[in-house]
Short mmCIF file of C-alpha atoms in Angstrom, two decimals:
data_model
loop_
_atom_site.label_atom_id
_atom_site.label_comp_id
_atom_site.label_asym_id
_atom_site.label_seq_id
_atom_site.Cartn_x
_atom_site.Cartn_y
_atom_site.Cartn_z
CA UNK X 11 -218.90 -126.56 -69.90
CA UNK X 12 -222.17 -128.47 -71.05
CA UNK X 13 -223.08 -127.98 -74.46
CA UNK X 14 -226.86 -126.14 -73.58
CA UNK X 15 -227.46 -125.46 -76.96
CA UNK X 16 -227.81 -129.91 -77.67
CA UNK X 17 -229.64 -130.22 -74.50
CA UNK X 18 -232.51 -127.40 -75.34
CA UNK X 19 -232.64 -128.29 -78.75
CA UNK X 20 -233.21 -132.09 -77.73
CA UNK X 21 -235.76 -131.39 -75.37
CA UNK X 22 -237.62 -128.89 -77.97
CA UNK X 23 -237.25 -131.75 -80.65
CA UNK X 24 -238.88 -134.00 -77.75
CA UNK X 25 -241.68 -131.31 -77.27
CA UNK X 26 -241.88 -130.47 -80.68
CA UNK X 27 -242.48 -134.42 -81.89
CA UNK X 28 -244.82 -135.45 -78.53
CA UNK X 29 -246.80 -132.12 -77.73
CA UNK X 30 -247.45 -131.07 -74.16
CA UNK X 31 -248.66 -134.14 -72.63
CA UNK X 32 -245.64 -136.24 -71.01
CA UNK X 33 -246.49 -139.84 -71.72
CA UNK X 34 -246.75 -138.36 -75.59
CA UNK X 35 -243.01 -136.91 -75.17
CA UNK X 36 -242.02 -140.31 -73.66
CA UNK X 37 -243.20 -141.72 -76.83
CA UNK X 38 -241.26 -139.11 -79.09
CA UNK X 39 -237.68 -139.93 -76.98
CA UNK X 40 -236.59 -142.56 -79.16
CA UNK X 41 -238.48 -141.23 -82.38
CA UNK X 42 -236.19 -138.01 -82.11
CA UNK X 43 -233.27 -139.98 -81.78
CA UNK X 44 -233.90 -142.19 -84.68
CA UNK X 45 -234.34 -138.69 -86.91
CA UNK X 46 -231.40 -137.38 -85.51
CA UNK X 47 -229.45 -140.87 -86.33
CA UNK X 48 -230.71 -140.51 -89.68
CA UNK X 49 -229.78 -137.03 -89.91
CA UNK X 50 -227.54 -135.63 -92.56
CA UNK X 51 -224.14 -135.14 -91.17
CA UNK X 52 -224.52 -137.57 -88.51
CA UNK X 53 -220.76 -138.95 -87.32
CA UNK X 54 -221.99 -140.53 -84.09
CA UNK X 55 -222.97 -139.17 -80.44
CA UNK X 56 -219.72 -136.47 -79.97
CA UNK X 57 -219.88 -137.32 -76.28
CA UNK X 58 -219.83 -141.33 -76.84
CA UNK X 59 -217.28 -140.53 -79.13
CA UNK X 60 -215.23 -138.09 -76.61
CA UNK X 61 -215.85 -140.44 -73.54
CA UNK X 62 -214.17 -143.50 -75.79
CA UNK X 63 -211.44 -141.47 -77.54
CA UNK X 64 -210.23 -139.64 -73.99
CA UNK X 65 -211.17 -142.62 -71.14
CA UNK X 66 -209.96 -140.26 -68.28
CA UNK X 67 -212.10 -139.33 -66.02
CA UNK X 68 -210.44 -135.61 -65.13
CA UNK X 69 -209.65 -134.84 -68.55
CA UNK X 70 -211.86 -131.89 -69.84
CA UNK X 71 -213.68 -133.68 -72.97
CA UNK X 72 -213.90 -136.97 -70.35
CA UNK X 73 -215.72 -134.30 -68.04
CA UNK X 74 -217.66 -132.60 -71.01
CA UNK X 75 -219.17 -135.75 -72.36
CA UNK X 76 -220.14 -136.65 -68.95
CA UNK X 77 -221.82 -133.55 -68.24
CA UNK X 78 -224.11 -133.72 -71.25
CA UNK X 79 -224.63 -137.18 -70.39
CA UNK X 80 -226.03 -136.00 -67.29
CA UNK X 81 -228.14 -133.73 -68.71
CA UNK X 82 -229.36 -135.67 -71.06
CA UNK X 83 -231.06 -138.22 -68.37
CA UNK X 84 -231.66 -135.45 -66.05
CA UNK X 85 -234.35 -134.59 -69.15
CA UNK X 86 -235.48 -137.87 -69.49
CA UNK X 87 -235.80 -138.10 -65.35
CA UNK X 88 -238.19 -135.16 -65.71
CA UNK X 89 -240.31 -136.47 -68.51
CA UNK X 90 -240.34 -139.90 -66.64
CA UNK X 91 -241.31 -138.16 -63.01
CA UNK X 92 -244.61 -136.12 -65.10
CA UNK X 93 -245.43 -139.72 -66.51
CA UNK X 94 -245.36 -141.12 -62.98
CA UNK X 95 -242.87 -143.87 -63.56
CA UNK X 96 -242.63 -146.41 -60.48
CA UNK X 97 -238.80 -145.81 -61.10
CA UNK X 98 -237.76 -142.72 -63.09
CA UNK X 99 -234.26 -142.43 -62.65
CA UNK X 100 -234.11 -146.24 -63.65
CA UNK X 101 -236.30 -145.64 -66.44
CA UNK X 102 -233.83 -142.38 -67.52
CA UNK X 103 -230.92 -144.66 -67.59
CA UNK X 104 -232.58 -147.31 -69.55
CA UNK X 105 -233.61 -144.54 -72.15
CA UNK X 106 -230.34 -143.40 -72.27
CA UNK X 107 -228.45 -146.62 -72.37
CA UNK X 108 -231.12 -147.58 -75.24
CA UNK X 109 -229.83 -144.33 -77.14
CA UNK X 110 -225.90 -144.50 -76.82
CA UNK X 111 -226.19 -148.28 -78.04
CA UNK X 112 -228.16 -146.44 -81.07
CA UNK X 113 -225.96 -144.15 -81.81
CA UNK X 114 -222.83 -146.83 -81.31
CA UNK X 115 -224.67 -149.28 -83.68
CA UNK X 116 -226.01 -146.92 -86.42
CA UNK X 117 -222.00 -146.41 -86.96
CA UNK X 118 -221.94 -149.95 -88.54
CA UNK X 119 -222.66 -150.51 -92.23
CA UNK X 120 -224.30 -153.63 -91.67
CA UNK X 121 -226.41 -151.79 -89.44
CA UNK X 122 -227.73 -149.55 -91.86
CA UNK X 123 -229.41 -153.04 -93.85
CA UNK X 124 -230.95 -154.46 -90.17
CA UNK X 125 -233.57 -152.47 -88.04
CA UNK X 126 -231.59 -150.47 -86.04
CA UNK X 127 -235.03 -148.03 -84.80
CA UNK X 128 -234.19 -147.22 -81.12
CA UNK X 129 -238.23 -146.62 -81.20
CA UNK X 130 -238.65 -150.44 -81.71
CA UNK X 131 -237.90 -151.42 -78.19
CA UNK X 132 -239.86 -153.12 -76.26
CA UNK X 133 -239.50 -150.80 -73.12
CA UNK X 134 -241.15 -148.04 -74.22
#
């Protein structure tokens, strides 16, 4: 039920944006989600949206957004294992958190006036 067509199209916007060399994609994580934030069309993460809307755990969108959640930081994990991170499921989930508080925020108006750039955090 995971959406592979998001998660390959993520990780070639990752590739795409930092090249070959992993500590170059680490770099291009947040950059690609700030261009897909500013993206035309751009309603919010579907599978924040889905996980909020339907709370349930067993429900099918529930279990949906949690799968491409999953995958999601799975693809971080990897691009934080080639970079040698001392922790790289911590750093995954960090990434991750940092990106679903992006996409949350950049739903605000007065967001859209303050710097909302997931690529100007300090952890990366």
């Amino acid at each position: 039920m995971q959406n592979c067509w998001l998660q390959d199209t993520f990780q070639k916007m990752i590739q795409a944006r930092g090249g070959a060399i992993a500590v170059a994609q680490l770099h291009a994580v947040l950059d690609v989600v700030e261009l897909i934030i500013e993206s035309e069309g751009f309603h919010g993460c579907i599978f924040v949206n889905a996980a909020m809307e339907v709370p349930l755990p067993h429900e099918p969108a529930h279990v949906a957004a949690s799968q491409s959640k999953q995958a999601i930081e799975d693809i971080l994990y990897a691009i934080a294992v080639n970079v040698r991170a001392d922790e790289p499921r911590s750093l995954a989930r960090e990434l991750c958190l940092i990106m679903e508080g992006a996409y949350v925020t950049s739903m605000f108006p007065a967001a859209k006036t303050q710097s909302t750039s997931p690529a100007e955090s300090p952890i990366v």
